[in-house]
Amino acid sequence: MAPAQPSGAPAPRDGHIPASSARGCESRDFSLYVHIPFCSVRCGYCDFNTYATEDFGDGIGLGTYADDAIAEILFAARTLEASGVARRPLHTVFFGGGTPTKLPARDLVRILQAAADVFGIRTGAEITTEANPDSVTRDDLFALKEGGFTRVSFGMQSVVPEVLQVLDRTHTPANVPKVIAWAQEAGLQVSVDLIYGSPGETLEQWRRSVKAAISYRPDHISAYSLIVEDGTKLAAQIRRGDYTMPDNDLMADMYLLAEEYLTDAGYSWYEVSNYSSSPQTRSDHNLAYWRNQDWWGIGPGAHSHLNGTRWWNLKHPVPYAHRVRAGQSPAAAREILDAPTRAFETIMLMIRVREGLPVRELLAAHDPQELGASLRWLIAQGLIEPEALTANAEPDSQARVRLTLRGRLLGDAVTRELLPEIDHSI
């Protein structure tokens, strides 16, 4: 089972947004995330809110899901208007899962069209769907492009069958270059996701996967280290001793190998785990998360954030569907973030991106002398670029804190050094 959601406070059934969050939204980007909770098989490492079934009974399942998602989109539009939130066209739209392409392409397009009708979409906005290489056809990809999608992200993970088997990934590796070619033919931008550090994976196997991904010439490549979450099948297998995780030195070597090969192939990092062929092919949707902007999450278990108010939906599709069909908020709970917590999260997120974290954000949360000492130590350790300090070795409020390559390897240490203390007892 997936980990439990945070407890939070009761969420109002009418979804009302507090005035403290409604004010000032007009200056923030607004995105839409659409969660599709269906999969053919649940992967052993996955802790997302997904279900390997298509019919939950009670008239709820894959065949009715598009209508339920559209019902929440309509509810969101009504709620934002009633709460006095400034109307904003969507900055990005992202369909994730699960496996979004378990839904027919026409249903994905129908959901997107409903969002466009009620919110509007910015000209040139990035509109992405994730896809399993075995669950999408050439016709699907052309239909998605015609229906307004601009980008597709394929879950490749590895090119090595033994590694895919450990992860419980069921797709055929030979299908990856085929679906990428179809997507490119349709005129979609293409991203591929890789995972390194699977139990038993060798550096040579990881090299094969990186080289294969590059050879397909996608616009964007994500290279994530495997994180084994409590409650997953893989966590249980490791606990029993069926598998052993690679050590930290091998994980670092894998990251450095990806950095070398991707950079040599013309890709540039713009977030610790993400590389793009140009600034125009970065994931605008993920950057919105890292920049702590606003988004509404559609679907069971989806999380939303609006200018300091965060909420999350009921996890199971059945109670979720009952709520949205009744015209009520499907939120299970919510929390309103105070200023220190928002500063804390901004620091934690923005330190990951290449553009860096503005020093002024740190000065708002730290004593200047203590911050100066931290920055000087991080620079001495080779973890951040020296530009964060003035010529007098003091924090430069006009500069940014940017990670070096060594800093990306030791990002948790940098984050711990820069995060302010937050008293959660009051």
Short mmCIF file of C-alpha atoms in Angstrom, two decimals:
data_model
loop_
_atom_site.label_atom_id
_atom_site.label_comp_id
_atom_site.label_asym_id
_atom_site.label_seq_id
_atom_site.Cartn_x
_atom_site.Cartn_y
_atom_site.Cartn_z
CA MET A 1 0.00 0.00 0.00
CA ALA A 2 1.09 3.57 -0.60
CA PRO A 3 2.06 5.75 2.36
CA ALA A 4 -0.79 7.57 4.05
CA GLN A 5 -1.44 11.17 3.11
CA PRO A 6 -0.74 13.94 5.63
CA SER A 7 -3.55 14.55 8.08
CA GLY A 8 -4.07 18.29 7.65
CA ALA A 9 -7.26 20.05 8.72
CA PRO A 10 -10.81 19.39 7.49
CA ALA A 11 -11.40 20.75 4.00
CA PRO A 12 -14.68 22.60 3.33
CA ARG A 13 -17.10 20.74 1.06
CA ASP A 14 -17.60 23.90 -1.00
CA GLY A 15 -13.83 24.12 -1.62
CA HIS A 16 -13.70 27.79 -0.59
CA ILE A 17 -10.23 29.33 -0.89
CA PRO A 18 -9.19 31.53 2.07
CA ALA A 19 -8.97 35.25 1.34
CA SER A 20 -5.29 35.22 2.38
CA SER A 21 -4.53 32.92 -0.55
CA ALA A 22 -7.01 34.42 -3.02
CA ARG A 23 -5.26 37.79 -2.77
CA GLY A 24 -2.20 38.15 -4.99
CA CYS A 25 -2.85 35.15 -7.23
CA GLU A 26 -2.91 37.27 -10.35
CA SER A 27 0.89 37.59 -10.23
CA ARG A 28 1.43 33.82 -10.03
CA ASP A 29 1.38 31.13 -12.71
CA PHE A 30 -1.53 28.69 -12.59
CA SER A 31 -1.21 25.10 -13.87
CA LEU A 32 -3.40 22.03 -14.01
CA TYR A 33 -2.36 18.49 -13.06
CA VAL A 34 -4.68 15.64 -14.08
CA HIS A 35 -4.10 12.34 -12.30
CA ILE A 36 -5.06 9.16 -14.14
CA PRO A 37 -4.96 6.41 -11.48
CA PHE A 38 -5.09 3.35 -13.76
CA CYS A 39 -2.26 0.93 -14.58
CA SER A 40 -2.08 -2.52 -16.19
CA VAL A 41 0.35 -3.63 -13.48
CA ARG A 42 1.51 -1.84 -10.36
CA CYS A 43 5.32 -1.54 -10.48
CA GLY A 44 7.15 -2.82 -7.41
CA TYR A 45 8.81 0.53 -6.64
CA CYS A 46 5.71 2.69 -7.20
CA ASP A 47 4.05 4.47 -4.28
CA PHE A 48 1.77 6.65 -6.41
CA ASN A 49 -1.99 6.43 -6.07
CA THR A 50 -2.62 3.85 -8.79
CA TYR A 51 -4.87 0.82 -9.29
CA ALA A 52 -4.45 -2.22 -11.55
CA THR A 53 -8.19 -2.45 -12.21
CA GLU A 54 -10.54 -0.74 -14.64
CA ASP A 55 -13.88 -1.27 -12.88
CA PHE A 56 -14.59 -0.43 -9.24
CA GLY A 57 -18.29 -1.19 -9.52
CA ASP A 58 -21.07 1.28 -8.76
CA GLY A 59 -20.64 2.72 -12.27
CA ILE A 60 -17.14 3.98 -11.48
CA GLY A 61 -14.04 3.07 -13.44
CA LEU A 62 -11.96 3.69 -16.53
CA GLY A 63 -14.99 4.22 -18.77
CA THR A 64 -16.46 6.98 -16.58
CA TYR A 65 -13.23 8.60 -15.44
CA ALA A 66 -13.10 11.38 -18.04
CA ASP A 67 -16.54 12.59 -16.97
CA ASP A 68 -15.50 12.59 -13.30
CA ALA A 69 -12.30 14.52 -14.05
CA ILE A 70 -14.29 17.06 -16.05
CA ALA A 71 -16.74 17.39 -13.15
CA GLU A 72 -13.84 18.39 -10.89
CA ILE A 73 -12.54 20.86 -13.49
CA LEU A 74 -15.96 22.53 -13.56
CA PHE A 75 -16.06 22.51 -9.75
CA ALA A 76 -12.60 24.12 -9.64
CA ALA A 77 -13.68 26.94 -11.95
CA ARG A 78 -16.80 27.65 -9.86
CA THR A 79 -14.84 27.53 -6.62
CA LEU A 80 -12.11 29.90 -7.79
CA GLU A 81 -14.69 32.39 -9.03
CA ALA A 82 -16.75 32.19 -5.82
CA SER A 83 -13.59 32.64 -3.73
CA GLY A 84 -12.57 35.80 -5.58
CA VAL A 85 -9.46 34.26 -7.15
CA ALA A 86 -8.37 36.19 -10.23
CA ARG A 87 -9.07 34.31 -13.47
CA ARG A 88 -5.84 33.15 -15.07
CA PRO A 89 -5.30 31.07 -18.22
CA LEU A 90 -3.44 27.86 -17.61
CA HIS A 91 0.35 28.10 -17.70
CA THR A 92 0.79 24.34 -18.24
CA VAL A 93 -1.27 21.16 -18.18
CA PHE A 94 0.19 17.77 -17.20
CA PHE A 95 -1.51 14.37 -17.29
CA GLY A 96 0.26 11.94 -14.96
CA GLY A 97 -0.43 8.66 -13.29
CA GLY A 98 -0.70 5.84 -13.21
CA THR A 99 -0.71 5.46 -16.94
CA PRO A 100 -2.68 8.29 -18.58
CA THR A 101 -2.71 6.48 -21.92
CA LYS A 102 -4.82 3.72 -20.37
CA LEU A 103 -7.59 6.20 -21.20
CA PRO A 104 -8.45 6.46 -24.89
CA ALA A 105 -6.83 9.45 -26.58
CA ARG A 106 -10.27 10.92 -27.21
CA ASP A 107 -10.94 11.00 -23.44
CA LEU A 108 -7.62 12.72 -22.71
CA VAL A 109 -8.43 15.30 -25.39
CA ARG A 110 -11.94 15.74 -23.97
CA ILE A 111 -10.54 16.48 -20.50
CA LEU A 112 -8.05 18.94 -21.98
CA GLN A 113 -10.78 20.67 -23.97
CA ALA A 114 -12.92 21.07 -20.86
CA ALA A 115 -9.97 22.72 -19.09
CA ALA A 116 -9.42 25.02 -22.06
CA ASP A 117 -13.10 25.96 -22.14
CA VAL A 118 -13.37 26.93 -18.46
CA PHE A 119 -9.90 28.32 -17.73
CA GLY A 120 -8.35 29.19 -21.06
CA ILE A 121 -4.80 28.16 -21.93
CA ARG A 122 -1.92 30.50 -22.58
CA THR A 123 -0.68 30.71 -26.14
CA GLY A 124 2.23 28.34 -26.54
CA ALA A 125 1.54 26.57 -23.23
CA GLU A 126 3.17 23.21 -22.60
CA ILE A 127 0.61 20.38 -22.46
CA THR A 128 2.07 16.98 -21.54
CA THR A 129 0.92 13.46 -21.00
CA GLU A 130 2.93 10.62 -19.57
CA ALA A 131 2.75 7.36 -21.49
CA ASN A 132 3.83 3.76 -21.18
CA PRO A 133 5.66 2.66 -24.35
CA ASP A 134 3.32 -0.36 -24.61
CA SER A 135 0.05 1.52 -24.12
CA VAL A 136 0.09 4.04 -26.95
CA THR A 137 -0.24 3.70 -30.73
CA ARG A 138 0.81 5.91 -33.61
CA ASP A 139 -2.83 6.91 -34.11
CA ASP A 140 -3.09 7.82 -30.41
CA LEU A 141 -0.11 10.15 -30.64
CA PHE A 142 -1.42 11.89 -33.74
CA ALA A 143 -4.84 12.26 -32.06
CA LEU A 144 -3.21 13.78 -28.97
CA LYS A 145 -1.28 16.28 -31.09
CA GLU A 146 -4.39 17.21 -33.05
CA GLY A 147 -6.29 17.58 -29.77
CA GLY A 148 -3.87 20.16 -28.35
CA PHE A 149 -1.13 18.19 -26.61
CA THR A 150 2.40 19.46 -27.24
CA ARG A 151 4.55 16.96 -25.36
CA VAL A 152 4.72 13.31 -24.30
CA SER A 153 6.86 11.77 -21.56
CA PHE A 154 7.67 8.09 -21.93
CA GLY A 155 8.53 5.91 -18.95
CA MET A 156 11.61 4.16 -20.32
CA GLN A 157 13.41 3.60 -16.97
CA SER A 158 16.02 1.21 -18.43
CA VAL A 159 16.94 -0.62 -21.61
CA VAL A 160 18.14 -3.68 -19.67
CA PRO A 161 15.52 -6.46 -19.26
CA GLU A 162 16.97 -7.63 -15.94
CA VAL A 163 16.67 -4.14 -14.46
CA LEU A 164 13.12 -3.73 -15.76
CA GLN A 165 12.25 -7.07 -14.18
CA VAL A 166 13.46 -5.91 -10.76
CA LEU A 167 11.30 -2.79 -11.13
CA ASP A 168 8.30 -4.85 -12.33
CA ARG A 169 8.22 -2.79 -15.52
CA THR A 170 6.36 -4.78 -18.17
CA HIS A 171 7.01 -2.75 -21.32
CA THR A 172 9.11 -4.10 -24.17
CA PRO A 173 12.38 -2.11 -24.49
CA ALA A 174 12.26 -2.35 -28.29
CA ASN A 175 8.99 -0.37 -28.27
CA VAL A 176 10.65 2.75 -26.84
CA PRO A 177 12.43 3.96 -30.01
CA LYS A 178 9.34 3.08 -32.04
CA VAL A 179 6.93 5.20 -29.98
CA ILE A 180 9.45 8.04 -29.77
CA ALA A 181 9.70 8.07 -33.57
CA TRP A 182 5.89 8.14 -33.83
CA ALA A 183 5.65 11.04 -31.40
CA GLN A 184 8.32 12.99 -33.24
CA GLU A 185 6.54 12.29 -36.52
CA ALA A 186 3.34 13.68 -35.00
CA GLY A 187 5.16 16.88 -34.01
CA LEU A 188 5.20 16.30 -30.25
CA GLN A 189 8.13 17.16 -28.02
CA VAL A 190 9.46 14.00 -26.38
CA SER A 191 10.83 13.34 -22.92
CA VAL A 192 12.07 10.01 -21.56
CA ASP A 193 12.40 9.04 -17.91
CA LEU A 194 15.32 6.93 -16.69
CA ILE A 195 15.86 5.44 -13.23
CA TYR A 196 19.27 4.50 -11.86
CA GLY A 197 20.29 2.61 -8.75
CA SER A 198 17.95 -0.35 -9.03
CA PRO A 199 19.01 -3.32 -6.87
CA GLY A 200 21.70 -5.26 -8.72
CA GLU A 201 22.12 -2.68 -11.50
CA THR A 202 25.73 -2.28 -12.59
CA LEU A 203 27.45 0.84 -13.90
CA GLU A 204 27.76 -0.81 -17.31
CA GLN A 205 24.03 -1.55 -17.43
CA TRP A 206 23.29 2.07 -16.56
CA ARG A 207 25.70 3.18 -19.31
CA ARG A 208 23.73 1.11 -21.81
CA SER A 209 20.48 2.78 -20.79
CA VAL A 210 21.87 6.32 -20.96
CA LYS A 211 23.46 5.72 -24.36
CA ALA A 212 20.25 4.19 -25.69
CA ALA A 213 18.14 7.11 -24.49
CA ILE A 214 20.51 9.59 -26.13
CA SER A 215 20.45 7.63 -29.39
CA TYR A 216 16.68 8.17 -29.66
CA ARG A 217 17.25 11.96 -29.65
CA PRO A 218 14.42 13.01 -27.35
CA ASP A 219 14.10 16.69 -26.46
CA HIS A 220 14.34 16.01 -22.74
CA ILE A 221 15.77 13.28 -20.48
CA SER A 222 15.07 12.79 -16.78
CA ALA A 223 17.53 10.67 -14.79
CA TYR A 224 16.14 9.92 -11.33
CA SER A 225 17.80 7.91 -8.60
CA LEU A 226 15.59 5.12 -7.32
CA ILE A 227 13.98 5.96 -3.99
CA VAL A 228 12.52 2.95 -2.22
CA GLU A 229 9.40 4.08 -0.38
CA ASP A 230 7.95 2.29 2.64
CA GLY A 231 4.87 0.27 1.81
CA THR A 232 5.97 -0.75 -1.68
CA LYS A 233 6.60 -4.29 -2.89
CA LEU A 234 10.25 -3.45 -3.55
CA ALA A 235 10.72 -2.19 0.01
CA ALA A 236 9.41 -5.51 1.32
CA GLN A 237 11.72 -7.44 -1.01
CA ILE A 238 14.74 -5.48 0.21
CA ARG A 239 13.69 -5.92 3.83
CA ARG A 240 13.49 -9.70 3.29
CA GLY A 241 16.94 -9.70 1.72
CA ASP A 242 15.75 -10.59 -1.79
CA TYR A 243 17.55 -7.52 -3.15
CA THR A 244 20.38 -5.27 -2.01
CA MET A 245 20.52 -1.58 -2.84
CA PRO A 246 23.68 -0.16 -4.47
CA ASP A 247 26.02 1.81 -2.23
CA ASN A 248 26.32 5.59 -2.29
CA ASP A 249 29.60 5.54 -4.24
CA LEU A 250 28.04 3.58 -7.09
CA MET A 251 25.01 5.91 -7.10
CA ALA A 252 27.36 8.90 -7.38
CA ASP A 253 29.24 7.22 -10.23
CA MET A 254 25.95 6.65 -12.03
CA TYR A 255 24.98 10.30 -11.68
CA LEU A 256 28.39 11.44 -12.94
CA LEU A 257 28.19 9.05 -15.88
CA ALA A 258 24.80 10.47 -16.88
CA GLU A 259 26.11 14.02 -16.52
CA GLU A 260 29.10 13.26 -18.76
CA TYR A 261 27.20 11.44 -21.50
CA LEU A 262 24.24 13.83 -21.58
CA THR A 263 26.43 16.93 -21.59
CA ASP A 264 28.60 15.53 -24.39
CA ALA A 265 25.43 14.80 -26.37
CA GLY A 266 24.27 18.44 -26.11
CA TYR A 267 21.86 18.18 -23.18
CA SER A 268 22.10 20.68 -20.32
CA TRP A 269 20.94 20.17 -16.75
CA TYR A 270 18.34 22.65 -15.53
CA GLU A 271 17.27 20.75 -12.40
CA VAL A 272 19.26 18.21 -10.43
CA SER A 273 17.68 15.23 -12.26
CA ASN A 274 16.55 16.83 -15.52
CA TYR A 275 18.28 17.63 -18.80
CA SER A 276 17.00 19.34 -21.94
CA SER A 277 18.30 19.86 -25.46
CA SER A 278 17.55 23.61 -25.23
CA PRO A 279 15.89 26.11 -22.86
CA GLN A 280 12.72 25.73 -24.94
CA THR A 281 12.46 22.00 -24.17
CA ARG A 282 12.66 22.22 -20.38
CA SER A 283 9.57 21.00 -18.53
CA ASP A 284 7.66 24.19 -17.76
CA HIS A 285 5.22 22.22 -15.63
CA ASN A 286 7.87 20.79 -13.35
CA LEU A 287 9.58 24.19 -13.15
CA ALA A 288 6.26 25.58 -11.88
CA TYR A 289 6.48 23.11 -8.98
CA TRP A 290 10.12 23.93 -8.22
CA ARG A 291 9.32 27.65 -8.34
CA ASN A 292 6.44 27.06 -5.90
CA GLN A 293 3.73 28.44 -8.17
CA ASP A 294 -0.01 27.53 -8.19
CA TRP A 295 -1.73 24.43 -9.53
CA TRP A 296 -4.99 22.54 -9.16
CA GLY A 297 -4.68 18.75 -9.02
CA ILE A 298 -7.54 16.82 -10.60
CA GLY A 299 -8.27 13.22 -9.62
CA PRO A 300 -8.05 10.79 -6.68
CA GLY A 301 -5.15 11.60 -4.37
CA ALA A 302 -4.07 14.64 -6.40
CA HIS A 303 -2.51 17.54 -4.51
CA SER A 304 -3.17 21.23 -5.17
CA HIS A 305 -1.51 24.48 -4.11
CA LEU A 306 -2.86 27.99 -4.32
CA ASN A 307 -0.72 30.81 -2.91
CA GLY A 308 -0.11 29.21 0.46
CA THR A 309 -3.13 26.92 0.74
CA ARG A 310 -2.52 23.25 -0.01
CA TRP A 311 -5.06 20.43 -0.19
CA TRP A 312 -5.22 16.82 -1.33
CA ASN A 313 -8.07 14.74 -2.66
CA LEU A 314 -9.59 11.54 -1.36
CA LYS A 315 -7.37 8.69 -2.53
CA HIS A 316 -9.81 6.03 -3.66
CA PRO A 317 -11.64 6.55 -6.97
CA VAL A 318 -15.06 5.53 -5.55
CA PRO A 319 -15.51 8.19 -2.82
CA TYR A 320 -13.76 10.67 -5.12
CA ALA A 321 -16.33 10.05 -7.85
CA HIS A 322 -19.25 10.30 -5.42
CA ARG A 323 -18.03 13.74 -4.27
CA VAL A 324 -17.47 15.27 -7.70
CA ARG A 325 -20.75 13.88 -9.02
CA ALA A 326 -22.49 15.59 -6.11
CA GLY A 327 -20.82 18.89 -6.99
CA GLN A 328 -18.73 18.85 -3.80
CA SER A 329 -15.03 19.24 -3.16
CA PRO A 330 -13.22 15.88 -3.31
CA ALA A 331 -10.56 17.22 -0.92
CA ALA A 332 -9.73 14.96 2.02
CA ALA A 333 -7.93 17.69 3.99
CA ARG A 334 -5.94 20.87 3.60
CA GLU A 335 -3.39 23.09 5.30
CA ILE A 336 -2.72 26.83 5.20
CA LEU A 337 1.00 27.49 5.20
CA ASP A 338 2.45 30.23 7.39
CA ALA A 339 5.18 32.56 6.10
CA PRO A 340 8.12 30.63 7.63
CA THR A 341 6.90 27.36 6.14
CA ARG A 342 6.46 28.94 2.72
CA ALA A 343 9.99 30.33 2.90
CA PHE A 344 11.26 26.92 4.00
CA GLU A 345 9.64 25.22 1.01
CA THR A 346 10.80 27.84 -1.48
CA ILE A 347 14.39 27.32 -0.37
CA MET A 348 14.09 23.54 -0.47
CA LEU A 349 12.66 23.56 -4.00
CA MET A 350 14.57 26.34 -5.75
CA ILE A 351 18.01 25.16 -4.63
CA ARG A 352 17.50 22.25 -7.05
CA VAL A 353 17.27 24.33 -10.24
CA ARG A 354 20.10 25.64 -12.36
CA GLU A 355 18.88 29.23 -12.18
CA GLY A 356 19.51 29.02 -8.46
CA LEU A 357 17.94 30.36 -5.30
CA PRO A 358 17.86 34.15 -4.84
CA VAL A 359 20.00 35.13 -1.87
CA ARG A 360 17.26 37.58 -0.86
CA GLU A 361 15.02 34.56 -0.11
CA LEU A 362 17.65 33.34 2.33
CA LEU A 363 18.15 36.76 3.88
CA ALA A 364 14.41 36.91 4.61
CA ALA A 365 14.69 33.71 6.66
CA HIS A 366 18.19 33.94 8.21
CA ASP A 367 20.35 36.18 10.32
CA PRO A 368 22.76 37.80 7.78
CA GLN A 369 25.86 36.90 9.78
CA GLU A 370 24.84 33.26 10.17
CA LEU A 371 23.91 33.09 6.49
CA GLY A 372 27.27 34.56 5.51
CA ALA A 373 29.06 31.89 7.52
CA SER A 374 27.00 29.15 5.87
CA LEU A 375 27.61 30.48 2.37
CA ARG A 376 31.33 30.84 2.97
CA TRP A 377 31.50 27.24 4.23
CA LEU A 378 29.53 25.90 1.25
CA ILE A 379 31.79 27.76 -1.17
CA ALA A 380 34.92 26.48 0.59
CA GLN A 381 33.59 22.93 0.25
CA GLY A 382 33.02 23.44 -3.48
CA LEU A 383 29.26 22.91 -3.16
CA ILE A 384 27.98 26.25 -4.46
CA GLU A 385 29.28 28.85 -6.89
CA PRO A 386 31.13 31.82 -5.30
CA GLU A 387 28.78 34.41 -6.82
CA ALA A 388 26.53 34.20 -3.74
CA LEU A 389 28.94 36.48 -1.85
CA THR A 390 30.01 40.08 -2.43
CA ALA A 391 33.65 41.08 -2.83
CA ASN A 392 33.65 41.54 0.96
CA ALA A 393 32.54 37.91 1.43
CA GLU A 394 29.05 38.90 2.62
CA PRO A 395 25.72 37.59 1.25
CA ASP A 396 24.92 39.36 -2.02
CA SER A 397 21.18 40.10 -2.03
CA GLN A 398 21.22 40.55 -5.82
CA ALA A 399 22.88 37.18 -6.49
CA ARG A 400 21.75 33.57 -6.49
CA VAL A 401 22.94 30.41 -4.81
CA ARG A 402 23.78 27.91 -7.54
CA LEU A 403 24.93 24.34 -7.04
CA THR A 404 28.21 23.10 -8.46
CA LEU A 405 28.43 19.55 -9.84
CA ARG A 406 29.74 18.43 -6.45
CA GLY A 407 26.85 20.32 -4.86
CA ARG A 408 24.36 18.39 -6.96
CA LEU A 409 25.86 15.15 -5.67
CA LEU A 410 25.58 16.43 -2.09
CA GLY A 411 22.42 18.46 -2.50
CA ASP A 412 20.85 17.23 0.74
CA ALA A 413 23.83 18.60 2.70
CA VAL A 414 23.51 21.99 0.98
CA THR A 415 19.79 22.09 1.69
CA ARG A 416 20.26 21.21 5.36
CA GLU A 417 22.82 24.00 5.71
CA LEU A 418 20.51 26.61 4.19
CA LEU A 419 17.11 25.65 5.58
CA PRO A 420 15.92 27.78 8.48
CA GLU A 421 14.66 26.22 11.69
CA ILE A 422 10.86 26.12 11.85
CA ASP A 423 8.97 25.74 15.11
CA HIS A 424 6.05 23.43 14.30
CA SER A 425 4.87 23.33 17.92
CA ILE A 426 2.76 26.50 17.65
#
